[in-house]
Tab-separated table of C-alpha atoms in Angstrom:
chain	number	residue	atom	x	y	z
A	242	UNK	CA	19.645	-32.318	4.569
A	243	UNK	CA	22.612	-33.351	2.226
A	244	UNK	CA	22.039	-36.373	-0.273
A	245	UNK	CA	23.898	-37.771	-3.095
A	246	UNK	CA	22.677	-36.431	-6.207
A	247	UNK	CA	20.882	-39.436	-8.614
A	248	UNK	CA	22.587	-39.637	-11.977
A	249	UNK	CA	19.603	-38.385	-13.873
A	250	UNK	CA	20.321	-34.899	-11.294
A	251	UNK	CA	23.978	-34.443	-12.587
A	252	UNK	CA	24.406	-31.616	-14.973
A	253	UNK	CA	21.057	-30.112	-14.175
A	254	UNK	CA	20.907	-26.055	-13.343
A	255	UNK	CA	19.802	-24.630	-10.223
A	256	UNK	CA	16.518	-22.321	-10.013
A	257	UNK	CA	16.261	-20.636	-7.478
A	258	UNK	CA	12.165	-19.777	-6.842
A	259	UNK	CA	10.691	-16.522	-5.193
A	260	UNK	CA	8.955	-17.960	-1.702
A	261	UNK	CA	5.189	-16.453	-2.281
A	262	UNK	CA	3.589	-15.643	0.976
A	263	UNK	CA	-0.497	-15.358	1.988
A	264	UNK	CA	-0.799	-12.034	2.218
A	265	UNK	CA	-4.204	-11.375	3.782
A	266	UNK	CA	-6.601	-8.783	3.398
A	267	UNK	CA	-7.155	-6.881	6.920
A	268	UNK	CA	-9.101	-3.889	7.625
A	269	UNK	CA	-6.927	-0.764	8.953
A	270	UNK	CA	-8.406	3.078	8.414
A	271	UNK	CA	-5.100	3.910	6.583
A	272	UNK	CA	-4.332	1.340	4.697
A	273	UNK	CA	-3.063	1.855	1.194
A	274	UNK	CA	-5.737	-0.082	-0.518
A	275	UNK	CA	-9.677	0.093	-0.831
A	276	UNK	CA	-12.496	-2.155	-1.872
A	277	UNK	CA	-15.149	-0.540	-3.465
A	278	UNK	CA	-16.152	3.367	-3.331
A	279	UNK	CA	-17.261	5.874	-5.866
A	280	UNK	CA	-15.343	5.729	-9.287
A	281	UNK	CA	-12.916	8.191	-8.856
A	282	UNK	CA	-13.661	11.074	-11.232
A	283	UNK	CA	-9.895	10.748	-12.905
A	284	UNK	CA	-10.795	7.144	-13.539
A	285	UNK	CA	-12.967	6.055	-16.516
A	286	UNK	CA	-14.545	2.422	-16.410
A	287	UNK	CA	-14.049	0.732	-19.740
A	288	UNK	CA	-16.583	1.324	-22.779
A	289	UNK	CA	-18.576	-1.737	-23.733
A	290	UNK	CA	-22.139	-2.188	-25.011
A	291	UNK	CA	-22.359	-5.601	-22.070
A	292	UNK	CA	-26.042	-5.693	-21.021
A	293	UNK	CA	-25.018	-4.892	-17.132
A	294	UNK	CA	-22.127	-2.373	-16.320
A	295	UNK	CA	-18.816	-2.906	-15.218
A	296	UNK	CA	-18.420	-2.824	-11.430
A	297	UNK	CA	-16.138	-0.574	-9.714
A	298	UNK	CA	-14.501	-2.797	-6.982
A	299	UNK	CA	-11.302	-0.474	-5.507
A	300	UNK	CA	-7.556	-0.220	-6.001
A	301	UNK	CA	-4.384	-1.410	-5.393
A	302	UNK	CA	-1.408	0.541	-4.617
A	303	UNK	CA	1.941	0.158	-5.777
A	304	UNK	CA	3.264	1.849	-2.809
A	305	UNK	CA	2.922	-0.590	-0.363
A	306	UNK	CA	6.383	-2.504	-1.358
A	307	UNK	CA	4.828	-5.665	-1.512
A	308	UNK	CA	3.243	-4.873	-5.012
A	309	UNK	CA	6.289	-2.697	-5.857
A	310	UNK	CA	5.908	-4.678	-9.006
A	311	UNK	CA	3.132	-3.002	-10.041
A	312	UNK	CA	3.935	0.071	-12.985
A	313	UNK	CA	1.315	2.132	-11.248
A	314	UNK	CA	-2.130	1.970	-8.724
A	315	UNK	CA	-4.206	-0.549	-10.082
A	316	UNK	CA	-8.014	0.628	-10.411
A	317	UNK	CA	-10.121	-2.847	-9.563
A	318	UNK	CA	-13.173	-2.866	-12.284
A	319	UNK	CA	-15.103	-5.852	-13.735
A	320	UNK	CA	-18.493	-6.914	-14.889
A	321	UNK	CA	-19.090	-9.177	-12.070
A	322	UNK	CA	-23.074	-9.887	-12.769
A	323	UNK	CA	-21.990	-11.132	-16.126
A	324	UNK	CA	-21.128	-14.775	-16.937
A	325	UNK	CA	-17.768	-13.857	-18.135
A	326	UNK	CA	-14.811	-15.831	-18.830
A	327	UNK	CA	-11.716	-14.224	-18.773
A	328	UNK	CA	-11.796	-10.298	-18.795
A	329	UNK	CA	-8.464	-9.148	-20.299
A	330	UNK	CA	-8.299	-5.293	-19.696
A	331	UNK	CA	-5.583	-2.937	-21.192
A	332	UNK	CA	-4.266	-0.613	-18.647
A	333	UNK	CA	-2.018	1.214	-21.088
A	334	UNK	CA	-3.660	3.833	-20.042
A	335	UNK	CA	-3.845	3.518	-16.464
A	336	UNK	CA	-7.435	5.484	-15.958
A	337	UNK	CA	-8.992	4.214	-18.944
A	338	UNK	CA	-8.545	0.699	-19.366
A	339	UNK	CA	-9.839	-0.902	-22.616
A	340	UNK	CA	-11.379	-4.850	-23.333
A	341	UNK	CA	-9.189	-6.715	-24.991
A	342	UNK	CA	-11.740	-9.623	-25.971
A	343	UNK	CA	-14.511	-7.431	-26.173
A	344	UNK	CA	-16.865	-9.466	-28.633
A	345	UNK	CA	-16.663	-12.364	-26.137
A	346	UNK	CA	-17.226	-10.170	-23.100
A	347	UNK	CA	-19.933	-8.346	-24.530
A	348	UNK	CA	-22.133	-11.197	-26.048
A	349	UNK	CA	-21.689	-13.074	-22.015
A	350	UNK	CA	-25.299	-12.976	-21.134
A	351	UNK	CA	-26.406	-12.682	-16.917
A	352	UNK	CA	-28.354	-14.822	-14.623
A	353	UNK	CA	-30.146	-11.404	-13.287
A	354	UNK	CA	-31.601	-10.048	-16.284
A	355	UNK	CA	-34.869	-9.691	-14.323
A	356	UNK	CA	-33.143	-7.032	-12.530
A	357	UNK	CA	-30.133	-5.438	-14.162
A	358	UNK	CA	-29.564	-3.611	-17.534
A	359	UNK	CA	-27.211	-1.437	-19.036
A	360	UNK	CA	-28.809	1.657	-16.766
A	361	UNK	CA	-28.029	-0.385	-13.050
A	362	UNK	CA	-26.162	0.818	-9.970
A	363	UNK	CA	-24.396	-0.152	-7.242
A	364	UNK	CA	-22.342	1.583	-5.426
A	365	UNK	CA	-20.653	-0.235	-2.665
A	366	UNK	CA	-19.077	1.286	0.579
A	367	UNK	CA	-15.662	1.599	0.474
A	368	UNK	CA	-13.087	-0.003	3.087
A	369	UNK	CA	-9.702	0.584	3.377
A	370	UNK	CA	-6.987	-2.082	3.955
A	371	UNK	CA	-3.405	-3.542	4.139
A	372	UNK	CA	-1.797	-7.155	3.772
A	373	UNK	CA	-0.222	-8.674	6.362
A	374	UNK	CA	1.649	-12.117	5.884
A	375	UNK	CA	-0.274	-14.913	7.126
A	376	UNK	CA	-0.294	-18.845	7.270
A	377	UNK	CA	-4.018	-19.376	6.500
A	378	UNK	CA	-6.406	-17.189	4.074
A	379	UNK	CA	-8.401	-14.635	5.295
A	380	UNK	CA	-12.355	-14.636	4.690
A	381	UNK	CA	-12.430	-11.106	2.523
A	382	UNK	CA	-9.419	-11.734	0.723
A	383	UNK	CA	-5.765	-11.806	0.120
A	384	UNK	CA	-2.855	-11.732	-2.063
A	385	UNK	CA	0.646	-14.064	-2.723
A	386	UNK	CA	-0.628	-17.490	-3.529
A	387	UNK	CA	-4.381	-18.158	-4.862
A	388	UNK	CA	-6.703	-20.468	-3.152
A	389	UNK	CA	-8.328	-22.113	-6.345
A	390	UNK	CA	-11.781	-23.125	-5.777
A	391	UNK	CA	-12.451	-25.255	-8.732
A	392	UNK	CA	-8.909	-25.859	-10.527
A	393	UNK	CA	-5.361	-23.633	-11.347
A	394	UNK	CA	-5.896	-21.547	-14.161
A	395	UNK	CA	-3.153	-18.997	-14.599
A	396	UNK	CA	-3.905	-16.693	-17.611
A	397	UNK	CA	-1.362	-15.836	-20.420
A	398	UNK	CA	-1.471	-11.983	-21.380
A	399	UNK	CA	-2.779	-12.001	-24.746
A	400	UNK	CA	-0.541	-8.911	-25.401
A	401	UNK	CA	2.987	-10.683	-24.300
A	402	UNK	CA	2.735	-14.061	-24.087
A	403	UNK	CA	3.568	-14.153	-21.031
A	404	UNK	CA	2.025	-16.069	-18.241
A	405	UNK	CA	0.240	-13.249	-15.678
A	406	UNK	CA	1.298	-12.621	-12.252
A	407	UNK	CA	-1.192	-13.254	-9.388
A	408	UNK	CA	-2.706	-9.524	-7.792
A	409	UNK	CA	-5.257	-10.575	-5.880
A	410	UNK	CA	-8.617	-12.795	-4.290
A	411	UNK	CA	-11.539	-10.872	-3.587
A	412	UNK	CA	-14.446	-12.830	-1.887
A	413	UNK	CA	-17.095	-9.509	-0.810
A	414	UNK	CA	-16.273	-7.695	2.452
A	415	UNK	CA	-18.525	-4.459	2.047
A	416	UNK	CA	-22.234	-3.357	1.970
A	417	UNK	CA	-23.822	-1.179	-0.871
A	418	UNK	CA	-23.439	2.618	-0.602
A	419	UNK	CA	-27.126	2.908	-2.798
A	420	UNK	CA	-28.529	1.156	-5.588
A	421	UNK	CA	-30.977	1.548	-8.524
A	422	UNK	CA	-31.509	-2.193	-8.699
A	423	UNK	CA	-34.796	-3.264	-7.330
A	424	UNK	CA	-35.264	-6.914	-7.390
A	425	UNK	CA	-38.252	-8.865	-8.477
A	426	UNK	CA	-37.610	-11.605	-6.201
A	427	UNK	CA	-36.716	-10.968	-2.752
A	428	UNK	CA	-34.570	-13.700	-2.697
A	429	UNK	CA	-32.087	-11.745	-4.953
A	430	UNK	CA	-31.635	-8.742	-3.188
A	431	UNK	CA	-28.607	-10.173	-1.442
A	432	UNK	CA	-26.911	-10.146	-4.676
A	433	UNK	CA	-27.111	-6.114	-4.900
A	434	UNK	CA	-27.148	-5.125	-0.932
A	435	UNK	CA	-23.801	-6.444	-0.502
A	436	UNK	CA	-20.558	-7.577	-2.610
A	437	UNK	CA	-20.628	-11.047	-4.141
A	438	UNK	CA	-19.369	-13.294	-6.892
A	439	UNK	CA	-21.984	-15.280	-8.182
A	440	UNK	CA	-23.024	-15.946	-4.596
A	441	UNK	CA	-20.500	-18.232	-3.489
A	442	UNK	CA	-17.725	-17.477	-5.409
A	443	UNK	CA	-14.311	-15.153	-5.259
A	444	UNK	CA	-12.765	-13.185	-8.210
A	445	UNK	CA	-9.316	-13.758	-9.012
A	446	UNK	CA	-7.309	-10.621	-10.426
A	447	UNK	CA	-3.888	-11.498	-12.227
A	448	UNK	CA	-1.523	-8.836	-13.869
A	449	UNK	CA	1.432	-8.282	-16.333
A	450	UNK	CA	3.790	-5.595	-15.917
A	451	UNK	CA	5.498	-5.247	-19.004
A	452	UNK	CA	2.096	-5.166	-21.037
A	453	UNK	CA	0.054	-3.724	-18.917
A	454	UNK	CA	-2.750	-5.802	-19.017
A	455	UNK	CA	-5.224	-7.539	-15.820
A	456	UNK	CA	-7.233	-10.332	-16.063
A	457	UNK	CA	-10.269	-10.482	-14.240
A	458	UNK	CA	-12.261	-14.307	-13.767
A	459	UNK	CA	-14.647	-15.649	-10.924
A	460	UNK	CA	-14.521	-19.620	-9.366
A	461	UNK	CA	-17.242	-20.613	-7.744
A	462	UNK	CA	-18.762	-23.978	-6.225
C-alpha cells in the first residue's frame, strides 16, 4: 500500500529487518540436534564450586543452515536447580566453556537443598530433533522469536557489548536416564524424573558470535 510520506518521514534511512521465523522443536531420529544425553567425553562442563552441578541439556548444530550463524556446535549446559540470574558462559573454547560472572553464579543458593549437593546426578535421556518453521510455538521448544513468559529481556554480552542473538527455548521434553537424587518429599521427585525449569518455567539460551559467549536464564510464572 503506497502513502505519502509525513514530513517528519522525509530524509529518514531505510532498514531493512531480517523476518525471524518460529522455528519449532520436533522430534525426528536424525535430526541434527539433541536434548539431553551423557556429557560427551570431548566436552568438559564448566568448573565452579555452585552447591548443585551444572546440567548437561544437549547441543545445537551449526550445520543445519538455519543456525549457520553459529562459529561451531553449541554444547547446551546450565545449573538449572540453581536460582540463577543470568549465566554468561565463555565458549572460547568450544568444549570447555568458562563462567563469566562466576561469584554471582556461585553464591545463587537452590530451592532443593534437601535433595541436591555438589555430588547429584541426573542424567536425562537424550532425543534427537530438527526445526521446522511454524506459525504457533511448539510445547518442548523452539527457536527464531522467544515467547517471553514474564517480560523481554535480551542480554548484552559482557565480552562485546553487543546485544546477544536469540538460540533457543527449552521447556523439558525428556525423562531421566538415572539419578543419584533421592528426594525427601515425594512431591519433589518430579523435579529429578523428568526435565524442568523451576516447574513451570522454560530456559531461554541467547548467543554472540563474535565473542563467543551464551547466556543461559529461566522465566517462569
Amino acid at each position: 500500500v503506497e502513502r505519502k510520506l509525513k514530513e517528519e518521514e522525509i530524509g529518514l534511512k531505510y532498514r531493512d529487518y531480517e523476518t525471524n521465523l518460529i522455528l519449532n522443536l520436533i522430534e525426528t531420529n536424525n535430526g541434527p540436534h539433541q536434548i539431553g544425553g551423557e556429557v560427551p567425553k570431548d566436552f568438559q562442563l564448566p568448573d565452579n564450586k555452585c552447591v548443585v552441578p551444572f546440567q548437561y541439556l544437549g547441543y545445537i548444530d551449526n550445520k543445519d543452515e538455519n543456525f549457520s550463524w553459529l562459529p561451531f556446535k553449541i554444547h547446551l549446559t546450565c545449573p538449572i536447580y540453581l536460582n540463577i540470574g543470568n549465566v554468561f558462559l565463555d565458549y572460547s573454547n568450544q568444549n570447555k566453556p568458562t563462567i563469566i560472572n562466576r561469584e554471582e553464579v556461585e553464591n545463587a543458593d537452590t530451592s532443593y537443598d534437601d535433595d541436591l549437593n555438589q555430588n547429584s546426578e541426573i542424567v536425562f535421556n537424550e532425543m534427537k530433533f530438527s526445526f521446522i518453521e511454524d506459525v504457533e510455538f511448539s510445547v518442548t521448544g523452539h527457536s527464531g522469536i522467544p515467547n517471553w513468559i514474564q517480560y523481554p529481556d535480551i542480554p548484552i554480552c559482557p565480552k562485546s557489548g553487543k546485544r546477544m542473538k536469540f538460540l533457543c527455548q527449552l521447556n523439558g521434553g525428556v525423562t531421566a536416564k538415572r539419578t543419584n537424587v533421592e528426594p525427601k518429599d515425594e512431591w519433589y521427585r518430579n523435579y529429578y524424573e523428568e526435565l524442568n525449569f523451576w516447574g513451570d518455567g522454560d530456559l531461554f539460551v541467547f548467543f554472540e558470535p563474535t565473542s563467543k559467549v551464551a547466556c543461559y536464564f529461566i522465566q517462569n510464572t
